[in-house]
PDB file of C-alpha atoms in Angstrom:
ATOM      1  CA  GLU A 718       0.000   0.000   0.000  1.00 94.00           C
ATOM      2  CA  ILE A 719       1.262   3.459  -0.898  1.00 95.00           C
ATOM      3  CA  VAL A 720       1.000   5.685   2.166  1.00 97.00           C
ATOM      4  CA  LEU A 721       0.652   9.395   1.417  1.00 97.00           C
ATOM      5  CA  THR A 722       1.840  11.798   4.103  1.00 98.00           C
ATOM      6  CA  GLN A 723       0.761  15.423   3.810  1.00 98.00           C
ATOM      7  CA  SER A 724       2.450  18.323   5.515  1.00 95.00           C
ATOM      8  CA  PRO A 725       1.799  20.504   7.277  1.00 96.00           C
ATOM      9  CA  ALA A 726      -1.392  19.267   8.913  1.00 97.00           C
ATOM     10  CA  THR A 727      -2.563  22.859   9.262  1.00 98.00           C
ATOM     11  CA  LEU A 728      -1.338  25.930   7.415  1.00 97.00           C
ATOM     12  CA  SER A 729      -2.285  29.391   8.636  1.00 97.00           C
ATOM     13  CA  LEU A 730      -1.898  32.132   6.052  1.00 97.00           C
ATOM     14  CA  SER A 731      -3.471  35.412   4.999  1.00 97.00           C
ATOM     15  CA  PRO A 732      -5.210  36.227   1.719  1.00 97.00           C
ATOM     16  CA  GLY A 733      -2.672  37.220  -0.888  1.00 97.00           C
ATOM     17  CA  GLU A 734       0.044  34.990   0.523  1.00 97.00           C
ATOM     18  CA  ARG A 735       1.556  31.982  -1.202  1.00 98.00           C
ATOM     19  CA  ALA A 736       0.649  28.489   0.037  1.00 98.00           C
ATOM     20  CA  THR A 737       2.856  25.447  -0.416  1.00 98.00           C
ATOM     21  CA  LEU A 738       1.416  22.038   0.489  1.00 98.00           C
ATOM     22  CA  SER A 739       3.449  18.838   0.433  1.00 98.00           C
ATOM     23  CA  CYS A 740       2.515  15.217  -0.222  1.00 98.00           C
ATOM     24  CA  ARG A 741       5.110  12.481   0.199  1.00 97.00           C
ATOM     25  CA  ALA A 742       4.524   8.897  -0.964  1.00 96.00           C
ATOM     26  CA  SER A 743       5.996   5.846   0.778  1.00 96.00           C
ATOM     27  CA  GLN A 744       6.875   4.425  -2.637  1.00 94.00           C
ATOM     28  CA  SER A 745       6.696   5.753  -6.158  1.00 91.00           C
ATOM     29  CA  ALA A 746       3.270   6.911  -7.300  1.00 90.00           C
ATOM     30  CA  SER A 747       4.716   7.692 -10.731  1.00 88.00           C
ATOM     31  CA  SER A 748       2.772  10.776 -11.879  1.00 89.00           C
ATOM     32  CA  TYR A 749      -0.664   9.372 -10.957  1.00 92.00           C
ATOM     33  CA  LEU A 750      -1.121  11.907  -8.216  1.00 95.00           C
ATOM     34  CA  ALA A 751      -4.133  14.182  -7.854  1.00 97.00           C
ATOM     35  CA  TRP A 752      -5.065  17.022  -5.523  1.00 98.00           C
ATOM     36  CA  TYR A 753      -8.573  17.777  -4.271  1.00 98.00           C
ATOM     37  CA  GLN A 754     -10.110  20.665  -2.365  1.00 98.00           C
ATOM     38  CA  GLN A 755     -12.923  20.074   0.110  1.00 98.00           C
ATOM     39  CA  LYS A 756     -15.027  22.686   1.863  1.00 98.00           C
ATOM     40  CA  PRO A 757     -17.311  21.911   4.824  1.00 95.00           C
ATOM     41  CA  GLY A 758     -20.441  20.027   3.843  1.00 95.00           C
ATOM     42  CA  GLN A 759     -19.307  19.630   0.238  1.00 97.00           C
ATOM     43  CA  ALA A 760     -17.879  16.836  -1.866  1.00 98.00           C
ATOM     44  CA  PRO A 761     -14.226  17.088  -2.857  1.00 98.00           C
ATOM     45  CA  ARG A 762     -13.348  18.952  -6.045  1.00 98.00           C
ATOM     46  CA  LEU A 763     -10.567  17.900  -8.389  1.00 98.00           C
ATOM     47  CA  LEU A 764      -7.864  20.558  -8.714  1.00 98.00           C
ATOM     48  CA  ILE A 765      -4.800  18.867 -10.202  1.00 98.00           C
ATOM     49  CA  TYR A 766      -4.299  15.518 -11.935  1.00 96.00           C
ATOM     50  CA  ASP A 767      -1.215  13.684 -13.159  1.00 94.00           C
ATOM     51  CA  ALA A 768       0.759  15.732 -10.625  1.00 96.00           C
ATOM     52  CA  SER A 769       0.812  18.957 -12.609  1.00 97.00           C
ATOM     53  CA  ASN A 770      -2.259  19.329 -14.842  1.00 96.00           C
ATOM     54  CA  ARG A 771      -5.026  21.691 -13.776  1.00 97.00           C
ATOM     55  CA  ALA A 772      -8.525  20.277 -14.018  1.00 96.00           C
ATOM     56  CA  THR A 773     -11.172  22.032 -16.071  1.00 95.00           C
ATOM     57  CA  GLY A 774     -12.155  25.384 -14.644  1.00 96.00           C
ATOM     58  CA  ILE A 775      -9.445  25.536 -11.998  1.00 97.00           C
ATOM     59  CA  PRO A 776      -7.797  28.982 -11.699  1.00 97.00           C
ATOM     60  CA  ALA A 777      -4.198  29.411 -12.764  1.00 97.00           C
ATOM     61  CA  ARG A 778      -3.137  30.313  -9.225  1.00 98.00           C
ATOM     62  CA  PHE A 779      -3.255  26.577  -8.461  1.00 98.00           C
ATOM     63  CA  SER A 780      -0.271  24.579  -9.661  1.00 98.00           C
ATOM     64  CA  GLY A 781       1.150  21.144  -8.972  1.00 97.00           C
ATOM     65  CA  SER A 782       4.596  19.670  -9.324  1.00 97.00           C
ATOM     66  CA  GLY A 783       6.596  16.561  -8.528  1.00 95.00           C
ATOM     67  CA  SER A 784       6.895  12.944  -9.498  1.00 92.00           C
ATOM     68  CA  GLY A 785       7.772   9.651  -7.895  1.00 92.00           C
ATOM     69  CA  THR A 786       7.507  10.228  -4.146  1.00 95.00           C
ATOM     70  CA  ASP A 787       7.487  13.998  -3.624  1.00 96.00           C
ATOM     71  CA  PHE A 788       4.677  16.253  -4.756  1.00 97.00           C
ATOM     72  CA  THR A 789       3.697  19.863  -4.120  1.00 98.00           C
ATOM     73  CA  LEU A 790       0.531  21.889  -4.520  1.00 98.00           C
ATOM     74  CA  THR A 791       1.125  25.621  -4.720  1.00 98.00           C
ATOM     75  CA  ILE A 792      -1.464  28.377  -4.509  1.00 98.00           C
ATOM     76  CA  SER A 793       0.320  31.483  -5.721  1.00 97.00           C
ATOM     77  CA  SER A 794      -1.865  34.144  -4.097  1.00 97.00           C
ATOM     78  CA  LEU A 795      -4.586  33.024  -1.731  1.00 97.00           C
ATOM     79  CA  GLU A 796      -8.150  34.130  -2.312  1.00 97.00           C
ATOM     80  CA  PRO A 797     -10.744  34.008   0.510  1.00 96.00           C
ATOM     81  CA  GLU A 798     -12.462  31.025  -1.141  1.00 97.00           C
ATOM     82  CA  ASP A 799      -9.254  28.956  -1.079  1.00 98.00           C
ATOM     83  CA  PHE A 800      -9.390  28.297   2.668  1.00 97.00           C
ATOM     84  CA  ALA A 801     -10.387  24.640   2.854  1.00 98.00           C
ATOM     85  CA  VAL A 802      -8.950  21.158   3.330  1.00 98.00           C
ATOM     86  CA  TYR A 803      -6.705  19.753   0.613  1.00 98.00           C
ATOM     87  CA  TYR A 804      -6.090  16.069  -0.080  1.00 98.00           C
ATOM     88  CA  CYS A 805      -3.616  14.321  -2.306  1.00 98.00           C
ATOM     89  CA  GLN A 806      -4.527  10.947  -3.807  1.00 97.00           C
ATOM     90  CA  GLN A 807      -2.722   8.279  -5.797  1.00 96.00           C
ATOM     91  CA  ARG A 808      -4.154   5.867  -8.333  1.00 92.00           C
ATOM     92  CA  SER A 809      -0.866   4.219  -9.237  1.00 91.00           C
ATOM     93  CA  ASN A 810      -1.669   1.036  -7.327  1.00 89.00           C
ATOM     94  CA  TRP A 811      -4.497  -0.553  -5.429  1.00 90.00           C
ATOM     95  CA  PRO A 812      -5.512   0.203  -2.798  1.00 94.00           C
ATOM     96  CA  ILE A 813      -6.182   3.742  -3.923  1.00 95.00           C
ATOM     97  CA  THR A 814      -5.012   5.988  -1.104  1.00 97.00           C
ATOM     98  CA  PHE A 815      -5.479   9.557   0.078  1.00 98.00           C
ATOM     99  CA  GLY A 816      -3.292  11.672   2.272  1.00 98.00           C
ATOM    100  CA  GLN A 817      -4.686  12.685   5.638  1.00 98.00           C
ATOM    101  CA  GLY A 818      -5.294  16.241   4.450  1.00 98.00           C
ATOM    102  CA  THR A 819      -3.905  19.724   5.016  1.00 98.00           C
ATOM    103  CA  ARG A 820      -6.233  22.290   6.525  1.00 98.00           C
ATOM    104  CA  LEU A 821      -5.586  25.749   5.093  1.00 98.00           C
ATOM    105  CA  GLU A 822      -6.938  28.312   7.516  1.00 97.00           C
ATOM    106  CA  ILE A 823      -7.089  32.073   7.611  1.00 95.00           C
ATOM    107  CA  LYS A 824      -4.445  33.654   9.817  1.00 92.00           C
TER     108      LYS A 824
ATOM    109  CA  GLU B 797     -24.126  18.041 -17.250  1.00 95.00           C
ATOM    110  CA  VAL B 798     -22.726  15.162 -15.222  1.00 97.00           C
ATOM    111  CA  GLN B 799     -24.827  14.294 -12.188  1.00 97.00           C
ATOM    112  CA  LEU B 800     -24.340  11.618  -9.553  1.00 98.00           C
ATOM    113  CA  LEU B 801     -27.091  11.138  -6.998  1.00 98.00           C
ATOM    114  CA  GLU B 802     -26.616   8.755  -4.087  1.00 97.00           C
ATOM    115  CA  SER B 803     -29.433   7.315  -2.019  1.00 97.00           C
ATOM    116  CA  GLY B 804     -30.062   4.553   0.486  1.00 97.00           C
ATOM    117  CA  GLY B 805     -28.173   5.819   3.505  1.00 96.00           C
ATOM    118  CA  GLY B 806     -29.600   5.751   7.003  1.00 97.00           C
ATOM    119  CA  LEU B 807     -29.332   4.305  10.482  1.00 97.00           C
ATOM    120  CA  VAL B 808     -28.606   0.579  10.783  1.00 97.00           C
ATOM    121  CA  GLN B 809     -27.691  -1.631  13.715  1.00 97.00           C
ATOM    122  CA  PRO B 810     -24.287  -3.325  13.952  1.00 97.00           C
ATOM    123  CA  GLY B 811     -24.336  -6.532  11.952  1.00 97.00           C
ATOM    124  CA  GLY B 812     -27.067  -5.222   9.682  1.00 98.00           C
ATOM    125  CA  SER B 813     -27.170  -4.564   5.956  1.00 98.00           C
ATOM    126  CA  LEU B 814     -27.818  -1.611   3.701  1.00 98.00           C
ATOM    127  CA  ARG B 815     -27.767  -1.044  -0.050  1.00 98.00           C
ATOM    128  CA  LEU B 816     -26.645   2.259  -1.475  1.00 98.00           C
ATOM    129  CA  SER B 817     -27.507   3.402  -4.988  1.00 98.00           C
ATOM    130  CA  CYS B 818     -25.981   6.037  -7.205  1.00 98.00           C
ATOM    131  CA  ALA B 819     -27.917   7.261 -10.241  1.00 98.00           C
ATOM    132  CA  ALA B 820     -25.698   8.718 -12.942  1.00 98.00           C
ATOM    133  CA  SER B 821     -26.517  10.972 -15.874  1.00 97.00           C
ATOM    134  CA  GLY B 822     -24.882  13.281 -18.379  1.00 97.00           C
ATOM    135  CA  PHE B 823     -22.144  10.977 -19.654  1.00 96.00           C
ATOM    136  CA  SER B 824     -21.614   7.630 -21.359  1.00 96.00           C
ATOM    137  CA  PHE B 825     -21.974   5.630 -18.172  1.00 96.00           C
ATOM    138  CA  SER B 826     -20.697   2.248 -19.309  1.00 95.00           C
ATOM    139  CA  SER B 827     -17.447   3.763 -20.603  1.00 94.00           C
ATOM    140  CA  TYR B 828     -16.151   4.796 -17.205  1.00 95.00           C
ATOM    141  CA  VAL B 829     -14.674   3.232 -14.120  1.00 95.00           C
ATOM    142  CA  MET B 830     -16.721   4.245 -11.090  1.00 96.00           C
ATOM    143  CA  SER B 831     -15.882   4.242  -7.407  1.00 96.00           C
ATOM    144  CA  TRP B 832     -17.149   4.615  -3.868  1.00 98.00           C
ATOM    145  CA  VAL B 833     -15.238   6.788  -1.407  1.00 98.00           C
ATOM    146  CA  ARG B 834     -16.260   7.346   2.204  1.00 98.00           C
ATOM    147  CA  GLN B 835     -15.539   9.906   4.876  1.00 98.00           C
ATOM    148  CA  ALA B 836     -16.096   9.234   8.550  1.00 98.00           C
ATOM    149  CA  PRO B 837     -17.344  12.229  10.572  1.00 96.00           C
ATOM    150  CA  GLY B 838     -14.517  14.745  10.979  1.00 95.00           C
ATOM    151  CA  ARG B 839     -12.052  12.458   9.212  1.00 97.00           C
ATOM    152  CA  GLY B 840     -10.330  12.198   5.855  1.00 97.00           C
ATOM    153  CA  LEU B 841     -11.249  10.453   2.646  1.00 98.00           C
ATOM    154  CA  GLU B 842     -11.055   6.660   2.308  1.00 98.00           C
ATOM    155  CA  TRP B 843     -11.373   4.792  -0.971  1.00 97.00           C
ATOM    156  CA  VAL B 844     -13.803   1.887  -0.706  1.00 98.00           C
ATOM    157  CA  SER B 845     -14.157   0.218  -4.107  1.00 97.00           C
ATOM    158  CA  ASP B 846     -13.724   0.473  -7.895  1.00 95.00           C
ATOM    159  CA  ILE B 847     -15.732  -1.144 -10.658  1.00 95.00           C
ATOM    160  CA  SER B 848     -14.861  -1.403 -14.321  1.00 94.00           C
ATOM    161  CA  GLY B 849     -17.111   0.024 -17.032  1.00 93.00           C
ATOM    162  CA  SER B 850     -18.549  -3.387 -17.850  1.00 94.00           C
ATOM    163  CA  GLY B 851     -18.922  -4.338 -14.200  1.00 94.00           C
ATOM    164  CA  GLY B 852     -16.786  -7.398 -14.749  1.00 95.00           C
ATOM    165  CA  SER B 853     -13.948  -6.287 -12.476  1.00 94.00           C
ATOM    166  CA  THR B 854     -14.150  -4.970  -8.947  1.00 96.00           C
ATOM    167  CA  TYR B 855     -11.575  -3.937  -6.359  1.00 95.00           C
ATOM    168  CA  TYR B 856     -12.055  -3.378  -2.647  1.00 96.00           C
ATOM    169  CA  ALA B 857     -10.283  -1.853   0.308  1.00 97.00           C
ATOM    170  CA  ASP B 858      -9.200  -4.482   2.820  1.00 97.00           C
ATOM    171  CA  SER B 859     -11.472  -2.851   5.410  1.00 97.00           C
ATOM    172  CA  VAL B 860     -14.610  -3.841   3.435  1.00 98.00           C
ATOM    173  CA  LYS B 861     -13.491  -6.893   1.465  1.00 97.00           C
ATOM    174  CA  GLY B 862     -15.844  -9.818   1.945  1.00 97.00           C
ATOM    175  CA  ARG B 863     -18.574  -7.602   3.413  1.00 98.00           C
ATOM    176  CA  PHE B 864     -19.326  -5.071   0.641  1.00 98.00           C
ATOM    177  CA  THR B 865     -20.269  -5.816  -2.973  1.00 98.00           C
ATOM    178  CA  PHE B 866     -20.060  -3.200  -5.698  1.00 98.00           C
ATOM    179  CA  SER B 867     -22.164  -3.684  -8.825  1.00 98.00           C
ATOM    180  CA  ARG B 868     -23.601  -1.648 -11.667  1.00 97.00           C
ATOM    181  CA  ASP B 869     -26.545  -1.818 -14.039  1.00 97.00           C
ATOM    182  CA  ASN B 870     -25.493  -0.101 -17.235  1.00 97.00           C
ATOM    183  CA  SER B 871     -29.030  -0.302 -18.620  1.00 97.00           C
ATOM    184  CA  LYS B 872     -30.187   1.885 -15.725  1.00 98.00           C
ATOM    185  CA  ASN B 873     -27.036   4.020 -15.354  1.00 98.00           C
ATOM    186  CA  THR B 874     -26.973   3.046 -11.707  1.00 98.00           C
ATOM    187  CA  LEU B 875     -24.368   1.838  -9.223  1.00 98.00           C
ATOM    188  CA  TYR B 876     -25.061  -0.274  -6.163  1.00 98.00           C
ATOM    189  CA  LEU B 877     -23.080  -0.867  -2.997  1.00 98.00           C
ATOM    190  CA  GLN B 878     -24.406  -3.774  -0.958  1.00 98.00           C
ATOM    191  CA  MET B 879     -23.064  -3.462   2.573  1.00 98.00           C
ATOM    192  CA  ASN B 880     -23.368  -6.445   4.920  1.00 98.00           C
ATOM    193  CA  SER B 881     -22.104  -7.167   8.435  1.00 98.00           C
ATOM    194  CA  LEU B 882     -21.910  -3.448   9.126  1.00 98.00           C
ATOM    195  CA  ARG B 883     -19.713  -2.183  11.928  1.00 98.00           C
ATOM    196  CA  ALA B 884     -19.583   1.082  13.856  1.00 97.00           C
ATOM    197  CA  GLU B 885     -16.420   1.994  11.961  1.00 97.00           C
ATOM    198  CA  ASP B 886     -18.383   1.924   8.687  1.00 98.00           C
ATOM    199  CA  THR B 887     -20.217   5.064   9.813  1.00 98.00           C
ATOM    200  CA  ALA B 888     -19.450   7.670   7.171  1.00 98.00           C
ATOM    201  CA  VAL B 889     -20.697   9.758   4.305  1.00 98.00           C
ATOM    202  CA  TYR B 890     -20.467   7.576   1.205  1.00 98.00           C
ATOM    203  CA  TYR B 891     -19.716   9.289  -2.090  1.00 98.00           C
ATOM    204  CA  CYS B 892     -19.938   7.763  -5.524  1.00 98.00           C
ATOM    205  CA  ALA B 893     -17.328   9.186  -7.853  1.00 98.00           C
ATOM    206  CA  LYS B 894     -16.619   9.043 -11.556  1.00 97.00           C
ATOM    207  CA  VAL B 895     -13.124   8.284 -12.772  1.00 96.00           C
ATOM    208  CA  SER B 896     -12.251  10.770 -15.499  1.00 93.00           C
ATOM    209  CA  GLY B 897     -11.170   8.229 -18.067  1.00 81.00           C
ATOM    210  CA  GLY B 898     -11.590   4.636 -19.097  1.00 75.00           C
ATOM    211  CA  SER B 899      -8.510   3.561 -17.204  1.00 81.00           C
ATOM    212  CA  TYR B 900      -8.072   3.034 -13.484  1.00 84.00           C
ATOM    213  CA  TYR B 901      -5.189   5.531 -13.444  1.00 86.00           C
ATOM    214  CA  PHE B 902      -7.396   8.559 -13.935  1.00 92.00           C
ATOM    215  CA  PRO B 903      -8.546  10.758 -11.010  1.00 94.00           C
ATOM    216  CA  PHE B 904     -12.100  11.397  -9.818  1.00 96.00           C
ATOM    217  CA  ASP B 905     -13.534  14.268 -11.826  1.00 96.00           C
ATOM    218  CA  TYR B 906     -17.124  14.204 -10.524  1.00 97.00           C
ATOM    219  CA  TRP B 907     -18.538  13.323  -7.121  1.00 98.00           C
ATOM    220  CA  GLY B 908     -22.039  12.893  -5.807  1.00 98.00           C
ATOM    221  CA  GLN B 909     -23.307  14.865  -2.822  1.00 97.00           C
ATOM    222  CA  GLY B 910     -22.909  11.851  -0.533  1.00 97.00           C
ATOM    223  CA  THR B 911     -25.233   9.766   1.597  1.00 98.00           C
ATOM    224  CA  LEU B 912     -24.760   9.273   5.341  1.00 98.00           C
ATOM    225  CA  VAL B 913     -24.600   5.767   6.772  1.00 98.00           C
ATOM    226  CA  THR B 914     -24.757   5.502  10.557  1.00 98.00           C
ATOM    227  CA  VAL B 915     -24.113   2.159  12.227  1.00 98.00           C
ATOM    228  CA  SER B 916     -25.297   2.258  15.811  1.00 97.00           C
ATOM    229  CA  SER B 917     -27.493   0.379  18.237  1.00 95.00           C
TER     230      SER B 917
END
């Protein structure tokens, strides 16, 4: 099983600041790594797939990078609607696994 | 417009059974891998099961293997999750999710709104 470890668990930033979220895999996930955003009471929303491709309709301030075992989600300039929980997920191998999440909160 | 609508959640006693459904529309249903993902209250996301477009192949998390059965009826554009021998730790919101391509390697591009399953006496 590929274990995904996200850091930090909580990130406190202000609107306009840059956010950097990390996801580390216990073994190679190749580039089959996705990032999701989840707000309270809502289903997750796909942001990034294949490590670095933005999903349809996702603003350009969201970007992803990495391959193998180390991946990063960057939000270049935080908007008020970006404060949420973010999950990484791999579909390289079964079982499909998610990271435990990073909570991005307003400072 | 892609829509996924889950139903069938509710309160069930430990050891009991429940069947969830997910009605899909707005895409060529039989062409896509579909999945169930759950989220316990206040917790993260946990993948539960995948099913191929034809329904001929299924994959399960170890935590549900042997107790849950994932099936689909492509004539009705509907997914089913039969859950038996339910435990307290199965309490969660259950989401059905569409994989964005015909291969298992693609991410989830659409999710339903979720249905809550509570296992308690």
